């Protein structure tokens, strides 16, 4: 009897989960307004604003897609040139594939916010999510910016979150208070995802604020660590959308010591930031379009991290594997098949596969574990698949979902119908 | 107004399409019998035999999946050691992930055929398709080999083809007679596919026979050329199943001159072989599980062939693109998005996208082409999407399909249910 797969070692910090999202940390305010971006007659919130009351250290990770939305191009330029004071974000139009006009529109959004706040244009980042290839109805947006600024308040996170939702069905917000020195700092965020967890499926936006005192380099290090072990575990390398963006703003207003390189506080901050991102990332997976299963794919004992990642991502991405999850079928044959074409170094005769703690495959062969027992695990809404390559010591975990008929239906029928309706009516 | 995308230059040879599949060429016989591999009570043909009456020059291409079925391992060894006289192939069990026993079973199949035919074991190749990870019910197979040999006949192609079908709904057979010198040679084949065209989806088997007089080296060159431009255009690199196999047997019995390197006859043979494979490959796409659309993705003017291929394969593989095909939605936004994450060098502002002859996107921006016009094209069961990168001179074409709710349903429900039923009943 093979040993049960080992648990992932988790980074534990003594934090408290709190409310408040991007306005949980000191000195941040947020708001949202209705512009009618998708449809002038609509009443839903579609423009969010997040502002720090003082200067910030800000870091961001943008899509690796070579087709980048205008807002991404403008934000990348702004963050390179300046510190950041505010983020303006809209849903309903991605401002992608919109050419020179798109760049002008994205800049106009930052200009409108800058003027109202009395800061510089380059101190404002801009994000968009929604349909690709249609011009932004920029007048409808600009006219509402003064409203958004007027509404800014320290409880505005919920509204901001709702304004960036597209096909999301559930809110995605998480915040922690982390004791540090004689005080504490806070990290909180909001996110939007939906679409399949599989990467090419939807814009992923995540805005995180913190009042920790942290320098640019240390923030950057923590950011890379946390993104790599959260959003990049649900987003297959290179497969990001035209608009994907993660931004962390830190204003140093917390009542806690400055976070220095290689200090215990730095470790604390990194773990807490990772926790916030991982929780938001998992919420994105669970709220994937028409998803009915949340599945953790753990790869163990690969020759290299790169190999572990290839296996985890290939299995998580396989249509046939996703279909079998949907059908509650503990089908390890489809899994080992995907392992085989992942490109990773493997030895078929060493591969073990588990559903939860039950071993389905040992040394590349079927075990005697009763199918009925394994089915019980796969019938759960959340379960783990462990693939032990028994070749090395590297591991990697990816969070994924099933593929449902409803997903296909949603993306071929409803969604398209909605777009057509817009096109026909000339809404943009 | 942009020019319509140019037509692919096709290799034209003066061939005649004929009946007969793998028994169209002189000196080949085939047969099939019922072993009850999947289910002892079943009556469908599930074991095929193809035999050349004289010595052959044979070449084969096997899966690149690192998890290789036992039959693939045995056939790879046999073809390396010897010339080939026969192919034995079964459906109902893939003999993959079956360990040492699987190798013994695959060898036993070749031994049984060799004994009946009076040839050597290593002159027999073996192929299997079906469920992964269950032992082959080898006694039920071996006992029927004498029957299969007894039934061999020059009109046996149809039976052999039916015996290798799994979820295929339509027969896949194609043969040509090619005038050459004062006589002619014939090339004919049968194939099984189904599953999604997308590669990780199903075992693809293709058996081709020819009576052309051709040496090992020239056959190998023609084979590589033809596979690359047919089956590899429906099978994304590396994503092959555990059992994928293409075999070409040539027995030189035709009434036509020997095919020499760099001769007009070599060109003729290569083109004819490509034609046979391409027709079979297209049949596989059209018969993909629950497919309703056949779509040709043409990439033009990429910097390199590798870039053209990356773009074509990424677009063809995108779930969202496939869903939009299913929904008859000319959604170029999803296409350009996939182009962006393909990894190929692109310049967004140079990209043109066409549905049929209608331009949807010019220089990365929407055109004024009425959506209703483009919808008419995407509503057709077969259409072409052309992506012009305007960066270089390389092109690549991939044949793909839509993704339907029925595909997901089929692969999560029906198919799984069938497997479970088998498992529970202890059928193997």
Short mmCIF file of N, CA, C and O in Angstrom, two decimals, chain A residues 64-68 73 97-99 132-133 196 200-201 238-242 318-320 323-324 326-334 336-337 340-341 343-346 348 351 364-366 371 375 403-405 407-409 411-412 415-416 419-420 423-424, chain B residues 64-68 73 97-99 132-133 196 200-201 238-242 318-320 323-324 326-334 336-337 340-341 343-346 348 351 364-366 371-372 375 403-405 407-409 411-412 415-416 419-420 423-424:
data_model
loop_
_atom_site.label_atom_id
_atom_site.label_comp_id
_atom_site.label_asym_id
_atom_site.label_seq_id
_atom_site.Cartn_x
_atom_site.Cartn_y
_atom_site.Cartn_z
N UNK A 64 0.89 38.76 -20.46
CA UNK A 64 2.00 38.46 -21.38
C UNK A 64 1.49 38.28 -22.80
O UNK A 64 2.25 37.97 -23.70
N UNK A 65 0.18 38.44 -22.99
CA UNK A 65 -0.38 38.35 -24.34
C UNK A 65 0.22 39.46 -25.21
O UNK A 65 0.35 40.59 -24.76
N UNK A 66 0.61 39.10 -26.43
CA UNK A 66 1.22 40.11 -27.30
C UNK A 66 0.18 41.07 -27.88
O UNK A 66 0.53 42.10 -28.42
N UNK A 67 -1.08 40.68 -27.80
CA UNK A 67 -2.15 41.62 -28.11
C UNK A 67 -2.56 42.25 -26.78
O UNK A 67 -3.22 41.62 -25.97
N UNK A 68 -2.08 43.46 -26.54
CA UNK A 68 -2.33 44.10 -25.25
C UNK A 68 -3.36 45.22 -25.43
O UNK A 68 -3.27 46.02 -26.36
N UNK A 73 -1.28 49.14 -22.08
CA UNK A 73 -0.15 49.91 -22.60
C UNK A 73 0.03 51.21 -21.83
O UNK A 73 1.14 51.59 -21.46
N UNK A 97 -7.74 46.02 -29.03
CA UNK A 97 -7.88 46.05 -30.49
C UNK A 97 -8.64 47.30 -30.89
O UNK A 97 -9.57 47.26 -31.70
N UNK A 98 -8.24 48.41 -30.31
CA UNK A 98 -8.93 49.67 -30.56
C UNK A 98 -7.97 50.74 -31.08
O UNK A 98 -8.35 51.90 -31.21
N UNK A 99 -6.72 50.33 -31.33
CA UNK A 99 -5.78 51.20 -32.03
C UNK A 99 -5.45 52.51 -31.32
O UNK A 99 -5.49 52.59 -30.09
N UNK A 132 -13.88 42.84 -26.75
CA UNK A 132 -12.67 43.23 -27.50
C UNK A 132 -13.08 43.82 -28.84
O UNK A 132 -14.02 43.36 -29.47
N UNK A 133 -12.36 44.85 -29.28
CA UNK A 133 -12.48 45.31 -30.67
C UNK A 133 -13.55 46.33 -30.93
O UNK A 133 -13.87 46.61 -32.08
N UNK A 196 -13.42 30.62 -18.05
CA UNK A 196 -12.82 29.41 -17.52
C UNK A 196 -11.60 29.81 -16.72
O UNK A 196 -10.99 30.81 -16.97
N UNK A 200 -7.02 31.41 -21.20
CA UNK A 200 -7.32 32.28 -22.32
C UNK A 200 -8.78 32.69 -22.30
O UNK A 200 -9.33 33.09 -23.29
N UNK A 201 -9.38 32.57 -21.14
CA UNK A 201 -10.81 32.60 -21.10
C UNK A 201 -11.44 33.90 -20.69
O UNK A 201 -12.56 34.16 -21.00
N UNK A 238 1.62 32.20 -20.45
CA UNK A 238 1.51 32.73 -21.81
C UNK A 238 0.08 32.84 -22.29
O UNK A 238 -0.21 33.51 -23.27
N UNK A 239 -0.81 32.19 -21.61
CA UNK A 239 -2.19 32.15 -22.08
C UNK A 239 -3.05 33.23 -21.45
O UNK A 239 -4.23 33.03 -21.24
N UNK A 240 -2.46 34.35 -21.12
CA UNK A 240 -3.25 35.37 -20.43
C UNK A 240 -4.06 36.17 -21.45
O UNK A 240 -3.75 36.18 -22.63
N UNK A 241 -5.08 36.83 -20.96
CA UNK A 241 -5.94 37.61 -21.85
C UNK A 241 -5.27 38.92 -22.21
O UNK A 241 -4.19 39.25 -21.72
N UNK A 242 -5.90 39.68 -23.06
CA UNK A 242 -5.35 40.96 -23.51
C UNK A 242 -5.29 42.00 -22.41
O UNK A 242 -4.63 43.02 -22.56
N UNK A 318 -6.48 19.74 -20.06
CA UNK A 318 -7.01 18.71 -20.96
C UNK A 318 -8.53 18.70 -20.98
O UNK A 318 -9.18 18.54 -19.95
N UNK A 319 -9.10 18.84 -22.15
CA UNK A 319 -10.56 18.81 -22.28
C UNK A 319 -11.13 17.49 -21.77
O UNK A 319 -12.15 17.48 -21.09
N UNK A 320 -10.47 16.40 -22.13
CA UNK A 320 -11.01 15.09 -21.74
C UNK A 320 -10.95 14.91 -20.23
O UNK A 320 -11.86 14.35 -19.63
N UNK A 323 -13.71 17.01 -18.78
CA UNK A 323 -15.01 16.35 -18.99
C UNK A 323 -15.20 15.21 -17.99
O UNK A 323 -16.30 15.01 -17.48
N UNK A 324 -14.13 14.47 -17.71
CA UNK A 324 -14.30 13.36 -16.77
C UNK A 324 -14.54 13.88 -15.36
O UNK A 324 -15.31 13.28 -14.61
N UNK A 326 -16.24 16.53 -14.75
CA UNK A 326 -17.64 16.91 -14.79
C UNK A 326 -18.55 15.69 -14.63
O UNK A 326 -19.59 15.75 -13.98
N UNK A 327 -18.13 14.59 -15.23
CA UNK A 327 -18.94 13.37 -15.17
C UNK A 327 -18.68 12.53 -13.92
O UNK A 327 -19.13 11.39 -13.83
N UNK A 328 -17.92 13.11 -12.94
CA UNK A 328 -17.61 12.40 -11.69
C UNK A 328 -16.93 11.06 -11.95
O UNK A 328 -17.20 10.05 -11.28
N UNK A 329 -16.07 11.04 -12.95
CA UNK A 329 -15.42 9.81 -13.37
C UNK A 329 -13.94 9.83 -12.94
O UNK A 329 -13.18 10.66 -13.41
N UNK A 330 -13.53 8.94 -12.05
CA UNK A 330 -12.12 8.89 -11.63
C UNK A 330 -11.27 8.25 -12.72
O UNK A 330 -10.73 7.16 -12.55
N UNK A 331 -11.15 8.93 -13.84
CA UNK A 331 -10.56 8.35 -15.05
C UNK A 331 -9.06 8.67 -15.11
O UNK A 331 -8.63 9.63 -15.75
N UNK A 332 -8.26 7.85 -14.46
CA UNK A 332 -6.82 8.11 -14.41
C UNK A 332 -6.16 7.87 -15.77
O UNK A 332 -5.08 8.41 -16.04
N UNK A 333 -6.80 7.12 -16.64
CA UNK A 333 -6.26 6.88 -17.98
C UNK A 333 -6.13 8.18 -18.76
O UNK A 333 -5.12 8.44 -19.41
N UNK A 334 -7.15 9.03 -18.65
CA UNK A 334 -7.09 10.31 -19.33
C UNK A 334 -6.00 11.20 -18.71
O UNK A 334 -5.37 12.00 -19.40
N UNK A 336 -3.11 10.14 -17.15
CA UNK A 336 -1.75 9.67 -17.49
C UNK A 336 -1.46 9.96 -18.97
O UNK A 336 -0.33 10.26 -19.35
N UNK A 337 -2.48 9.92 -19.78
CA UNK A 337 -2.38 10.26 -21.19
C UNK A 337 -1.89 11.72 -21.34
O UNK A 337 -0.95 12.01 -22.08
N UNK A 340 1.64 12.15 -20.36
CA UNK A 340 2.52 11.66 -21.42
C UNK A 340 2.81 12.68 -22.50
O UNK A 340 3.88 12.67 -23.10
N UNK A 341 1.84 13.55 -22.79
CA UNK A 341 2.09 14.53 -23.87
C UNK A 341 2.45 15.91 -23.32
O UNK A 341 2.53 16.87 -24.07
N UNK A 343 5.20 16.97 -22.30
CA UNK A 343 6.55 17.44 -22.65
C UNK A 343 7.54 17.29 -21.49
O UNK A 343 8.74 17.46 -21.67
N UNK A 344 7.05 16.95 -20.31
CA UNK A 344 7.94 16.76 -19.15
C UNK A 344 8.63 15.40 -19.24
O UNK A 344 8.11 14.47 -19.87
N UNK A 345 9.80 15.32 -18.61
CA UNK A 345 10.44 13.99 -18.53
C UNK A 345 9.66 13.13 -17.54
O UNK A 345 9.42 13.54 -16.40
N UNK A 346 9.27 11.98 -17.98
CA UNK A 346 8.53 11.08 -17.10
C UNK A 346 9.01 9.66 -17.37
O UNK A 346 9.62 9.39 -18.40
N UNK A 348 6.87 6.27 -17.42
CA UNK A 348 5.51 5.73 -17.28
C UNK A 348 5.41 4.74 -16.12
O UNK A 348 4.46 4.77 -15.34
N UNK A 351 4.86 6.24 -12.50
CA UNK A 351 3.80 7.21 -12.21
C UNK A 351 2.73 6.65 -11.27
O UNK A 351 2.16 5.59 -11.52
N UNK A 364 2.23 3.26 -13.09
CA UNK A 364 1.66 3.27 -14.44
C UNK A 364 0.57 2.26 -14.68
O UNK A 364 0.05 2.14 -15.79
N UNK A 365 0.21 1.51 -13.64
CA UNK A 365 -0.82 0.47 -13.80
C UNK A 365 -2.01 0.72 -12.88
O UNK A 365 -1.87 1.36 -11.84
N UNK A 366 -3.15 0.18 -13.25
CA UNK A 366 -4.35 0.31 -12.42
C UNK A 366 -4.12 -0.38 -11.07
O UNK A 366 -3.45 -1.42 -11.00
N UNK A 371 -13.52 1.25 -7.80
CA UNK A 371 -13.93 2.45 -8.53
C UNK A 371 -14.98 3.22 -7.73
O UNK A 371 -14.96 4.45 -7.67
N UNK A 375 -15.02 7.11 -6.96
CA UNK A 375 -16.13 7.93 -7.46
C UNK A 375 -16.67 8.86 -6.38
O UNK A 375 -17.04 9.99 -6.65
N UNK A 403 -15.22 20.94 -17.06
CA UNK A 403 -15.77 21.59 -18.25
C UNK A 403 -17.19 21.09 -18.39
O UNK A 403 -17.43 19.89 -18.46
N UNK A 404 -18.13 22.00 -18.40
CA UNK A 404 -19.53 21.59 -18.41
C UNK A 404 -20.20 21.92 -19.73
O UNK A 404 -19.75 22.81 -20.47
N UNK A 405 -21.26 21.21 -20.03
CA UNK A 405 -22.07 21.52 -21.22
C UNK A 405 -22.50 22.99 -21.15
O UNK A 405 -22.56 23.68 -22.15
N UNK A 407 -20.97 25.44 -19.92
CA UNK A 407 -19.89 26.36 -20.32
C UNK A 407 -19.93 26.58 -21.83
O UNK A 407 -19.87 27.71 -22.31
N UNK A 408 -20.04 25.48 -22.54
CA UNK A 408 -20.06 25.58 -24.01
C UNK A 408 -21.29 26.35 -24.46
O UNK A 408 -21.21 27.25 -25.29
N UNK A 409 -22.40 25.99 -23.87
CA UNK A 409 -23.64 26.64 -24.21
C UNK A 409 -23.53 28.14 -23.96
O UNK A 409 -23.84 28.97 -24.82
N UNK A 411 -20.89 30.01 -23.78
CA UNK A 411 -19.93 30.70 -24.62
C UNK A 411 -20.22 30.63 -26.10
O UNK A 411 -19.59 31.31 -26.89
N UNK A 412 -21.16 29.78 -26.48
CA UNK A 412 -21.47 29.73 -27.91
C UNK A 412 -22.81 30.39 -28.18
O UNK A 412 -23.04 30.89 -29.26
N UNK A 415 -23.68 34.21 -24.72
CA UNK A 415 -22.70 35.28 -24.75
C UNK A 415 -22.66 35.92 -26.13
O UNK A 415 -22.70 37.12 -26.29
N UNK A 416 -22.62 35.05 -27.14
CA UNK A 416 -22.58 35.54 -28.50
C UNK A 416 -23.83 36.35 -28.82
O UNK A 416 -23.77 37.40 -29.43
N UNK A 419 -23.52 39.74 -27.52
CA UNK A 419 -22.62 40.58 -28.32
C UNK A 419 -23.32 41.03 -29.60
O UNK A 419 -23.27 42.19 -29.98
N UNK A 420 -24.01 40.08 -30.22
CA UNK A 420 -24.70 40.43 -31.46
C UNK A 420 -25.72 41.51 -31.23
O UNK A 420 -25.84 42.44 -32.01
N UNK A 423 -23.98 44.66 -31.07
CA UNK A 423 -23.49 45.11 -32.37
C UNK A 423 -24.63 45.67 -33.22
O UNK A 423 -24.51 46.67 -33.88
N UNK A 424 -25.74 44.93 -33.19
CA UNK A 424 -26.85 45.33 -34.04
C UNK A 424 -27.41 46.67 -33.60
O UNK A 424 -27.78 47.50 -34.41
N UNK B 64 4.06 10.52 -30.28
CA UNK B 64 5.17 11.13 -29.54
C UNK B 64 4.85 11.19 -28.04
O UNK B 64 5.63 11.70 -27.27
N UNK B 65 3.69 10.70 -27.66
CA UNK B 65 3.33 10.66 -26.25
C UNK B 65 4.33 9.77 -25.50
O UNK B 65 4.70 8.70 -25.99
N UNK B 66 4.79 10.25 -24.34
CA UNK B 66 5.77 9.46 -23.60
C UNK B 66 5.13 8.27 -22.90
O UNK B 66 5.83 7.38 -22.43
N UNK B 67 3.83 8.31 -22.77
CA UNK B 67 3.11 7.11 -22.31
C UNK B 67 2.68 6.38 -23.58
O UNK B 67 1.76 6.79 -24.27
N UNK B 68 3.42 5.34 -23.91
CA UNK B 68 3.16 4.62 -25.15
C UNK B 68 2.52 3.27 -24.85
O UNK B 68 2.95 2.55 -23.94
N UNK B 73 5.03 -0.03 -28.54
CA UNK B 73 6.41 -0.45 -28.22
C UNK B 73 6.82 -1.68 -29.03
O UNK B 73 7.92 -1.75 -29.56
N UNK B 97 -0.87 1.40 -20.64
CA UNK B 97 -0.78 1.36 -19.18
C UNK B 97 -1.09 -0.05 -18.68
O UNK B 97 -1.87 -0.24 -17.74
N UNK B 98 -0.52 -1.01 -19.34
CA UNK B 98 -0.79 -2.40 -19.01
C UNK B 98 0.49 -3.16 -18.66
O UNK B 98 0.46 -4.39 -18.50
N UNK B 99 1.62 -2.43 -18.60
CA UNK B 99 2.85 -3.00 -18.06
C UNK B 99 3.40 -4.18 -18.85
O UNK B 99 3.22 -4.29 -20.06
N UNK B 132 -7.91 2.72 -21.87
CA UNK B 132 -6.56 2.70 -21.32
C UNK B 132 -6.57 2.04 -19.94
O UNK B 132 -7.50 2.24 -19.17
N UNK B 133 -5.54 1.27 -19.65
CA UNK B 133 -5.32 0.83 -18.26
C UNK B 133 -6.03 -0.45 -17.86
O UNK B 133 -6.08 -0.78 -16.69
N UNK B 196 -12.10 14.46 -30.34
CA UNK B 196 -11.94 15.77 -30.94
C UNK B 196 -10.78 15.70 -31.90
O UNK B 196 -9.88 14.90 -31.75
N UNK B 200 -5.32 15.51 -28.19
CA UNK B 200 -5.21 14.63 -27.04
C UNK B 200 -6.49 13.84 -26.86
O UNK B 200 -6.77 13.34 -25.79
N UNK B 201 -7.25 13.75 -27.92
CA UNK B 201 -8.62 13.34 -27.74
C UNK B 201 -8.92 11.90 -28.06
O UNK B 201 -9.88 11.36 -27.59
N UNK B 238 3.01 16.98 -30.28
CA UNK B 238 3.24 16.49 -28.93
C UNK B 238 1.99 16.02 -28.23
O UNK B 238 2.05 15.32 -27.23
N UNK B 239 0.86 16.38 -28.75
CA UNK B 239 -0.39 16.07 -28.08
C UNK B 239 -1.01 14.79 -28.59
O UNK B 239 -2.23 14.66 -28.59
N UNK B 240 -0.21 13.86 -29.03
CA UNK B 240 -0.80 12.65 -29.60
C UNK B 240 -1.19 11.69 -28.49
O UNK B 240 -0.71 11.77 -27.37
N UNK B 241 -2.06 10.78 -28.83
CA UNK B 241 -2.53 9.81 -27.84
C UNK B 241 -1.48 8.73 -27.61
O UNK B 241 -0.45 8.69 -28.28
N UNK B 242 -1.75 7.86 -26.69
CA UNK B 242 -0.81 6.78 -26.35
C UNK B 242 -0.65 5.77 -27.47
O UNK B 242 0.27 4.96 -27.44
N UNK B 318 -8.21 26.84 -29.16
CA UNK B 318 -8.86 27.71 -28.17
C UNK B 318 -10.31 27.30 -27.92
O UNK B 318 -11.13 27.26 -28.84
N UNK B 319 -10.62 27.04 -26.68
CA UNK B 319 -12.01 26.68 -26.33
C UNK B 319 -12.98 27.78 -26.72
O UNK B 319 -14.06 27.51 -27.24
N UNK B 320 -12.59 29.02 -26.45
CA UNK B 320 -13.52 30.11 -26.73
C UNK B 320 -13.75 30.28 -28.23
O UNK B 320 -14.86 30.56 -28.66
N UNK B 323 -16.02 27.48 -29.27
CA UNK B 323 -17.40 27.76 -28.86
C UNK B 323 -18.04 28.78 -29.79
O UNK B 323 -19.22 28.67 -30.12
N UNK B 324 -17.27 29.78 -30.21
CA UNK B 324 -17.87 30.79 -31.09
C UNK B 324 -18.18 30.19 -32.46
O UNK B 324 -19.19 30.55 -33.07
N UNK B 326 -19.16 27.17 -32.86
CA UNK B 326 -20.38 26.42 -32.61
C UNK B 326 -21.60 27.34 -32.60
O UNK B 326 -22.67 26.98 -33.08
N UNK B 327 -21.41 28.54 -32.05
CA UNK B 327 -22.51 29.49 -31.96
C UNK B 327 -22.68 30.33 -33.22
O UNK B 327 -23.42 31.30 -33.21
N UNK B 328 -21.97 29.97 -34.31
CA UNK B 328 -22.06 30.71 -35.58
C UNK B 328 -21.74 32.19 -35.40
O UNK B 328 -22.37 33.06 -36.00
N UNK B 329 -20.76 32.46 -34.55
CA UNK B 329 -20.41 33.84 -34.21
C UNK B 329 -19.07 34.21 -34.86
O UNK B 329 -18.05 33.63 -34.53
N UNK B 330 -19.06 35.15 -35.78
CA UNK B 330 -17.79 35.55 -36.41
C UNK B 330 -17.00 36.44 -35.45
O UNK B 330 -16.81 37.62 -35.68
N UNK B 331 -16.52 35.85 -34.38
CA UNK B 331 -15.93 36.59 -33.27
C UNK B 331 -14.41 36.69 -33.44
O UNK B 331 -13.65 35.89 -32.90
N UNK B 332 -13.97 37.69 -34.18
CA UNK B 332 -12.54 37.83 -34.45
C UNK B 332 -11.77 38.27 -33.20
O UNK B 332 -10.57 38.05 -33.11
N UNK B 333 -12.45 38.84 -32.23
CA UNK B 333 -11.80 39.24 -30.97
C UNK B 333 -11.20 38.04 -30.26
O UNK B 333 -10.08 38.08 -29.77
N UNK B 334 -11.97 36.94 -30.24
CA UNK B 334 -11.45 35.72 -29.60
C UNK B 334 -10.26 35.16 -30.40
O UNK B 334 -9.35 34.58 -29.84
N UNK B 336 -8.05 36.91 -32.34
CA UNK B 336 -6.83 37.74 -32.20
C UNK B 336 -6.25 37.58 -30.79
O UNK B 336 -5.03 37.61 -30.60
N UNK B 337 -7.11 37.35 -29.84
CA UNK B 337 -6.70 37.08 -28.47
C UNK B 337 -5.82 35.82 -28.44
O UNK B 337 -4.74 35.80 -27.85
N UNK B 340 -2.51 36.34 -29.94
CA UNK B 340 -1.64 37.08 -29.02
C UNK B 340 -0.93 36.19 -28.02
O UNK B 340 0.19 36.50 -27.59
N UNK B 341 -1.56 35.10 -27.60
CA UNK B 341 -0.90 34.26 -26.60
C UNK B 341 -0.28 33.01 -27.23
O UNK B 341 0.19 32.12 -26.52
N UNK B 343 2.49 32.70 -28.68
CA UNK B 343 3.95 32.63 -28.55
C UNK B 343 4.67 33.02 -29.84
O UNK B 343 5.89 33.20 -29.85
N UNK B 344 3.92 33.19 -30.93
CA UNK B 344 4.54 33.59 -32.20
C UNK B 344 4.84 35.09 -32.19
O UNK B 344 4.19 35.86 -31.48
N UNK B 345 5.83 35.47 -32.99
CA UNK B 345 6.07 36.91 -33.16
C UNK B 345 4.95 37.50 -33.99
O UNK B 345 4.66 37.01 -35.09
N UNK B 346 4.34 38.52 -33.46
CA UNK B 346 3.25 39.17 -34.20
C UNK B 346 3.37 40.67 -33.97
O UNK B 346 4.04 41.11 -33.04
N UNK B 348 0.43 43.36 -33.52
CA UNK B 348 -1.03 43.51 -33.44
C UNK B 348 -1.56 44.40 -34.54
O UNK B 348 -2.59 44.11 -35.17
N UNK B 351 -2.23 42.74 -38.07
CA UNK B 351 -3.02 41.51 -38.23
C UNK B 351 -4.33 41.74 -38.98
O UNK B 351 -5.13 42.61 -38.62
N UNK B 364 -5.47 44.90 -37.02
CA UNK B 364 -5.78 44.77 -35.60
C UNK B 364 -7.06 45.46 -35.17
O UNK B 364 -7.41 45.45 -33.99
N UNK B 365 -7.76 46.05 -36.12
CA UNK B 365 -8.99 46.79 -35.79
C UNK B 365 -10.19 46.20 -36.52
O UNK B 365 -10.05 45.60 -37.59
N UNK B 366 -11.38 46.42 -35.96
CA UNK B 366 -12.61 45.96 -36.61
C UNK B 366 -12.78 46.65 -37.96
O UNK B 366 -12.45 47.83 -38.11
N UNK B 371 -21.79 42.46 -39.80
CA UNK B 371 -21.74 41.21 -39.05
C UNK B 371 -22.65 40.17 -39.69
O UNK B 371 -22.30 38.99 -39.78
N UNK B 372 -23.79 40.61 -40.18
CA UNK B 372 -24.75 39.67 -40.78
C UNK B 372 -24.13 38.92 -41.96
O UNK B 372 -24.40 37.74 -42.16
N UNK B 375 -21.73 36.39 -40.53
CA UNK B 375 -22.50 35.31 -39.89
C UNK B 375 -22.92 34.25 -40.90
O UNK B 375 -22.92 33.06 -40.60
N UNK B 403 -16.63 23.24 -30.84
CA UNK B 403 -16.80 22.50 -29.59
C UNK B 403 -18.27 22.60 -29.22
O UNK B 403 -18.81 23.69 -29.09
N UNK B 404 -18.90 21.46 -29.08
CA UNK B 404 -20.34 21.48 -28.84
C UNK B 404 -20.68 21.00 -27.44
O UNK B 404 -19.90 20.29 -26.82
N UNK B 405 -21.85 21.41 -26.97
CA UNK B 405 -22.34 20.91 -25.68
C UNK B 405 -22.35 19.38 -25.72
O UNK B 405 -22.07 18.72 -24.73
N UNK B 407 -20.41 17.42 -27.23
CA UNK B 407 -19.08 16.84 -27.02
C UNK B 407 -18.84 16.63 -25.53
O UNK B 407 -18.39 15.58 -25.09
N UNK B 408 -19.12 17.68 -24.77
CA UNK B 408 -18.89 17.61 -23.32
C UNK B 408 -19.78 16.55 -22.71
O UNK B 408 -19.34 15.71 -21.92
N UNK B 409 -21.02 16.58 -23.11
CA UNK B 409 -21.98 15.62 -22.60
C UNK B 409 -21.51 14.20 -22.90
O UNK B 409 -21.45 13.34 -22.02
N UNK B 411 -18.52 13.12 -23.52
CA UNK B 411 -17.28 12.73 -22.86
C UNK B 411 -17.36 12.74 -21.34
O UNK B 411 -16.45 12.28 -20.68
N UNK B 412 -18.40 13.33 -20.81
CA UNK B 412 -18.50 13.32 -19.35
C UNK B 412 -19.56 12.33 -18.90
O UNK B 412 -19.49 11.81 -17.81
N UNK B 415 -19.87 8.33 -22.25
CA UNK B 415 -18.66 7.57 -22.40
C UNK B 415 -18.23 7.00 -21.04
O UNK B 415 -17.92 5.82 -20.91
N UNK B 416 -18.27 7.87 -20.04
CA UNK B 416 -17.89 7.43 -18.71
C UNK B 416 -18.81 6.32 -18.23
O UNK B 416 -18.38 5.34 -17.65
N UNK B 419 -17.80 3.11 -19.60
CA UNK B 419 -16.60 2.57 -18.97
C UNK B 419 -16.94 1.97 -17.61
O UNK B 419 -16.51 0.88 -17.26
N UNK B 420 -17.75 2.72 -16.87
CA UNK B 420 -18.12 2.22 -15.55
C UNK B 420 -18.85 0.90 -15.64
O UNK B 420 -18.59 -0.01 -14.86
N UNK B 423 -16.36 -1.66 -16.12
CA UNK B 423 -15.58 -1.93 -14.91
C UNK B 423 -16.39 -2.75 -13.91
O UNK B 423 -15.90 -3.68 -13.30
N UNK B 424 -17.63 -2.33 -13.76
CA UNK B 424 -18.46 -3.00 -12.75
C UNK B 424 -18.71 -4.46 -13.14
O UNK B 424 -18.70 -5.35 -12.30
#
